[in-house]
Short mmCIF file of C-alpha atoms in Angstrom, two decimals:
data_model
loop_
_atom_site.label_atom_id
_atom_site.label_comp_id
_atom_site.label_asym_id
_atom_site.label_seq_id
_atom_site.Cartn_x
_atom_site.Cartn_y
_atom_site.Cartn_z
CA MET A 140 -17.13 -72.98 -30.95
CA LYS A 141 -14.22 -70.64 -31.83
CA LEU A 142 -16.57 -67.68 -31.59
CA PHE A 143 -17.77 -68.88 -28.17
CA VAL A 144 -14.17 -69.24 -26.92
CA ILE A 145 -13.28 -65.77 -28.22
CA LEU A 146 -16.33 -64.23 -26.55
CA PHE A 147 -15.61 -66.10 -23.31
CA VAL A 148 -12.00 -64.89 -23.19
CA TRP A 149 -13.15 -61.37 -24.06
CA ALA A 150 -15.71 -61.45 -21.22
CA LEU A 151 -13.05 -62.61 -18.75
CA THR A 152 -10.73 -59.85 -19.88
CA ILE A 153 -13.41 -57.21 -19.53
CA SER A 154 -14.55 -58.48 -16.10
CA SER A 155 -11.01 -58.60 -14.73
CA SER A 156 -10.33 -55.11 -16.00
CA ILE A 157 -13.22 -53.60 -14.05
CA VAL A 158 -12.59 -55.36 -10.75
CA TYR A 159 -9.83 -52.99 -9.72
CA ASP A 160 -9.13 -49.30 -10.19
CA PRO A 161 -8.14 -48.56 -13.79
CA SER A 162 -4.50 -47.94 -14.63
CA PRO A 163 -3.71 -44.22 -14.84
CA LEU A 164 -3.25 -42.65 -18.26
CA GLN A 165 -1.33 -39.68 -16.90
CA ASP A 166 1.68 -39.12 -14.62
CA ILE A 167 -0.27 -37.54 -11.76
CA CYS A 168 -3.86 -36.58 -10.99
CA VAL A 169 -4.06 -34.79 -7.65
CA ALA A 170 -7.68 -34.79 -6.46
CA ILE A 171 -9.21 -31.33 -6.09
CA ALA A 172 -12.65 -30.20 -4.95
CA GLU A 173 -12.83 -27.14 -7.19
CA PRO A 174 -13.64 -28.15 -10.80
CA LYS A 175 -12.47 -24.86 -12.32
CA ASN A 176 -9.60 -25.49 -14.77
CA ALA A 177 -9.67 -29.20 -13.91
CA VAL A 178 -10.80 -32.49 -15.47
CA SER A 179 -12.75 -35.31 -13.83
CA VAL A 180 -10.98 -38.67 -13.50
CA ASN A 181 -12.22 -41.53 -11.28
CA GLU A 182 -14.99 -39.31 -9.87
CA LYS A 183 -12.38 -36.77 -8.67
CA PHE A 184 -11.24 -33.59 -10.36
CA CYS A 185 -7.55 -33.48 -11.24
CA LYS A 186 -5.52 -30.48 -10.23
CA ASN A 187 -3.51 -28.86 -13.00
CA PRO A 188 -0.18 -30.78 -12.82
CA ASN A 189 1.72 -27.50 -13.01
CA LEU A 190 0.01 -26.34 -9.82
CA THR A 191 0.73 -29.44 -7.70
CA VAL A 192 2.85 -29.08 -4.56
CA VAL A 193 4.73 -31.57 -2.42
CA ASP A 194 1.97 -31.64 0.23
CA ASP A 195 -0.41 -33.12 -2.36
CA PHE A 196 1.61 -36.32 -2.05
CA LEU A 197 2.17 -36.28 1.71
CA TYR A 198 0.11 -37.57 4.64
CA GLN A 199 1.37 -37.18 8.18
CA GLY A 200 0.07 -38.73 11.37
CA LEU A 201 0.12 -42.53 11.01
CA ASN A 202 2.59 -42.59 13.88
CA ILE A 203 -0.20 -41.37 16.19
CA PRO A 204 -2.30 -44.15 17.80
CA GLY A 205 -6.03 -44.01 17.12
CA ASP A 206 -8.55 -43.60 19.93
CA THR A 207 -9.77 -47.09 20.85
CA ASN A 208 -12.08 -45.89 23.62
CA ASN A 209 -15.27 -47.29 22.09
CA LYS A 210 -17.43 -50.41 22.31
CA LEU A 211 -15.28 -52.25 19.80
CA GLY A 212 -11.95 -51.30 21.32
CA SER A 213 -10.46 -50.46 17.93
CA LYS A 214 -9.88 -47.53 15.60
CA VAL A 215 -9.17 -47.46 11.87
CA THR A 216 -7.26 -44.46 10.53
CA PRO A 217 -7.70 -44.53 6.74
CA VAL A 218 -5.45 -42.90 4.15
CA THR A 219 -7.56 -42.93 0.99
CA VAL A 220 -7.81 -40.38 -1.79
CA ASP A 221 -9.88 -38.22 0.56
CA GLN A 222 -6.93 -37.89 2.96
CA LEU A 223 -4.10 -38.06 0.40
CA PRO A 224 -5.17 -36.44 -2.89
CA GLY A 225 -1.97 -37.45 -4.67
CA ILE A 226 -3.00 -41.12 -4.86
CA ASN A 227 -5.95 -40.30 -7.12
CA THR A 228 -6.06 -42.83 -10.03
CA LEU A 229 -3.09 -44.79 -8.60
CA GLY A 230 -5.23 -47.65 -7.25
CA ILE A 231 -3.77 -47.78 -3.74
CA SER A 232 -4.60 -46.73 -0.19
CA LEU A 233 -3.67 -47.74 3.33
CA ALA A 234 -4.84 -47.64 6.92
CA ARG A 235 -3.58 -47.90 10.47
CA ILE A 236 -5.64 -50.12 12.79
CA ASP A 237 -5.24 -49.72 16.55
CA PHE A 238 -6.57 -52.23 19.08
CA ALA A 239 -7.14 -52.02 22.81
CA PRO A 240 -6.67 -55.31 24.70
CA TYR A 241 -9.21 -57.76 23.19
CA GLY A 242 -10.32 -55.04 20.78
CA LEU A 243 -12.09 -56.06 17.58
CA ASN A 244 -12.18 -54.74 14.03
CA PRO A 245 -15.59 -56.32 13.36
CA PRO A 246 -16.60 -58.43 10.35
CA HIS A 247 -16.68 -56.20 7.27
CA ILE A 248 -15.96 -56.16 3.57
CA HIS A 249 -14.14 -53.86 1.19
CA PRO A 250 -16.23 -53.91 -2.01
CA HIS A 251 -13.56 -52.29 -4.17
CA GLY A 252 -10.23 -53.70 -3.04
CA THR A 253 -8.07 -56.52 -1.72
CA GLU A 254 -6.38 -55.89 1.65
CA PHE A 255 -3.04 -57.06 2.93
CA LEU A 256 -2.29 -56.67 6.61
CA ILE A 257 1.13 -56.12 8.16
CA VAL A 258 1.01 -57.07 11.84
CA VAL A 259 3.09 -55.17 14.40
CA GLU A 260 1.57 -56.98 17.38
CA GLY A 261 -0.17 -60.37 17.42
CA LEU A 262 -3.75 -60.63 16.15
CA TYR A 263 -6.37 -63.31 15.45
CA VAL A 264 -7.63 -62.73 11.91
CA GLY A 265 -9.81 -64.46 9.37
CA PHE A 266 -12.08 -64.26 6.36
CA VAL A 267 -15.03 -66.31 5.14
CA LEU A 268 -15.25 -67.79 1.66
CA SER A 269 -18.32 -67.52 -0.55
CA ASN A 270 -21.45 -69.70 -0.37
CA GLN A 271 -20.18 -71.72 -3.34
CA LEU A 272 -17.19 -72.77 -1.23
CA GLY A 273 -19.25 -73.62 1.82
CA ASN A 274 -18.54 -70.40 3.73
CA ARG A 275 -15.27 -71.93 4.91
CA LEU A 276 -13.41 -69.87 7.51
CA ILE A 277 -9.76 -69.10 6.75
CA THR A 278 -8.19 -68.04 10.04
CA LYS A 279 -4.85 -67.63 11.76
CA VAL A 280 -3.28 -66.17 14.88
CA LEU A 281 -0.63 -63.81 13.50
CA LYS A 282 2.68 -62.91 15.09
CA PRO A 283 4.59 -59.62 14.78
CA GLY A 284 5.99 -59.30 11.28
CA ASP A 285 3.39 -61.59 9.67
CA VAL A 286 1.55 -60.47 6.53
CA PHE A 287 -1.97 -61.70 5.74
CA VAL A 288 -4.17 -61.12 2.68
CA PHE A 289 -7.95 -60.62 2.65
CA PRO A 290 -9.30 -61.13 -0.89
CA ILE A 291 -11.57 -58.47 -2.35
CA GLY A 292 -15.20 -58.68 -1.23
CA MET A 293 -14.64 -61.35 1.45
CA ILE A 294 -16.06 -60.83 4.96
CA HIS A 295 -13.07 -60.50 7.29
CA PHE A 296 -12.11 -59.41 10.80
CA GLN A 297 -9.20 -58.81 13.17
CA LEU A 298 -9.19 -59.42 16.94
CA ASN A 299 -6.53 -58.54 19.48
CA VAL A 300 -6.20 -61.63 21.66
CA GLY A 301 -3.55 -60.06 23.88
CA LYS A 302 -3.63 -58.15 27.14
CA THR A 303 -1.79 -55.15 25.68
CA ASN A 304 -2.51 -52.68 22.88
CA ALA A 305 -1.85 -53.83 19.32
CA VAL A 306 -1.44 -52.16 15.94
CA ALA A 307 -1.43 -53.24 12.31
CA PHE A 308 -1.08 -51.51 8.97
CA ALA A 309 -3.18 -52.38 5.94
CA GLY A 310 -2.57 -51.76 2.25
CA LEU A 311 -5.50 -51.87 -0.18
CA SER A 312 -5.70 -52.20 -3.96
CA SER A 313 -7.98 -49.21 -4.45
CA GLN A 314 -7.77 -45.49 -3.81
CA ASN A 315 -11.25 -45.83 -2.30
CA PRO A 316 -11.76 -49.46 -1.19
CA GLY A 317 -14.97 -48.72 0.68
CA VAL A 318 -16.06 -50.50 3.84
CA ILE A 319 -19.32 -52.21 4.79
CA THR A 320 -19.47 -53.33 8.43
CA ILE A 321 -21.84 -56.29 8.42
CA ALA A 322 -23.65 -55.73 11.73
CA ASN A 323 -24.01 -51.98 11.15
CA ALA A 324 -25.33 -52.47 7.62
CA LEU A 325 -27.92 -55.07 8.59
CA PHE A 326 -29.13 -53.83 11.96
CA GLY A 327 -28.31 -50.14 11.68
CA ALA A 328 -29.54 -49.47 8.14
CA LYS A 329 -31.39 -46.19 7.56
CA PRO A 330 -34.25 -46.54 7.02
CA PRO A 331 -34.37 -49.85 8.93
CA ILE A 332 -34.66 -53.13 7.07
CA ASN A 333 -38.06 -54.74 7.58
CA PRO A 334 -37.68 -56.90 10.74
CA ASP A 335 -39.43 -59.79 9.00
CA VAL A 336 -36.53 -59.96 6.54
CA LEU A 337 -33.90 -60.15 9.29
CA THR A 338 -35.96 -62.48 11.48
CA LYS A 339 -36.28 -65.02 8.69
CA ALA A 340 -32.72 -64.56 7.44
CA PHE A 341 -31.16 -65.14 10.86
CA GLN A 342 -33.85 -67.61 11.96
CA VAL A 343 -34.33 -65.96 15.35
CA ASP A 344 -37.27 -64.63 17.32
CA LYS A 345 -38.58 -61.27 16.13
CA ASP A 346 -37.88 -59.80 19.57
CA VAL A 347 -34.17 -60.53 19.03
CA THR A 348 -34.25 -58.70 15.70
CA SER A 349 -36.05 -55.72 17.23
CA TYR A 350 -33.53 -55.59 20.06
CA LEU A 351 -30.58 -55.64 17.69
CA GLN A 352 -32.11 -52.92 15.51
CA SER A 353 -32.62 -50.72 18.56
CA GLN A 354 -28.94 -50.76 19.49
CA PHE A 355 -26.34 -48.11 18.72
CA TRP A 356 -23.87 -49.69 16.32
CA CYS A 357 -20.39 -48.33 16.83
CA ASP A 358 -18.36 -47.24 13.80
CA ASN A 359 -14.61 -47.55 14.32
CA ASN A 360 -13.70 -45.85 11.05
#
């Protein structure tokens, strides 16, 4: 029994340690595309620390509204390690999300990170719990200044329910949280998912599945 408890605790420790980005073992690791005279950490090459410059740690432009002129009426401006090399190995990133009136950031997940949202203008937000918890919807209409958390891996969304533009800022617990937009992934997969799979999964007529797969699925990222 003692051995079982020890192994169980060890398994929990290992699993929790791989859920999020690992803690850095060095002061800085500026991501660099050229591997010459560099080392690979977290799938990125680290620039020689002696060659880093202030711009490696600077991103400018989050004050500029994103273009929401699309079918969704929203635009996500990400600041991940690809836009800000200095956050490599630090386990953080952020994004600006702009909304036209009634604009939607559609249901999606971040497979690698938890998200917390700081609302500048009011939004209707929510996330859906796992099958084991009955797919319960956790939802709220947020007011300016509210902060809301979307746990890692949960399907979530944000909708502007107002008649004016809205904006929010998101922080994420990964330098590369990833994003999977549910509708795009299922109906816009390349190559396409077999329609029989989607027809049975959604319990709709096959013509509905074919119609959905024929649509252009907008990407607001």
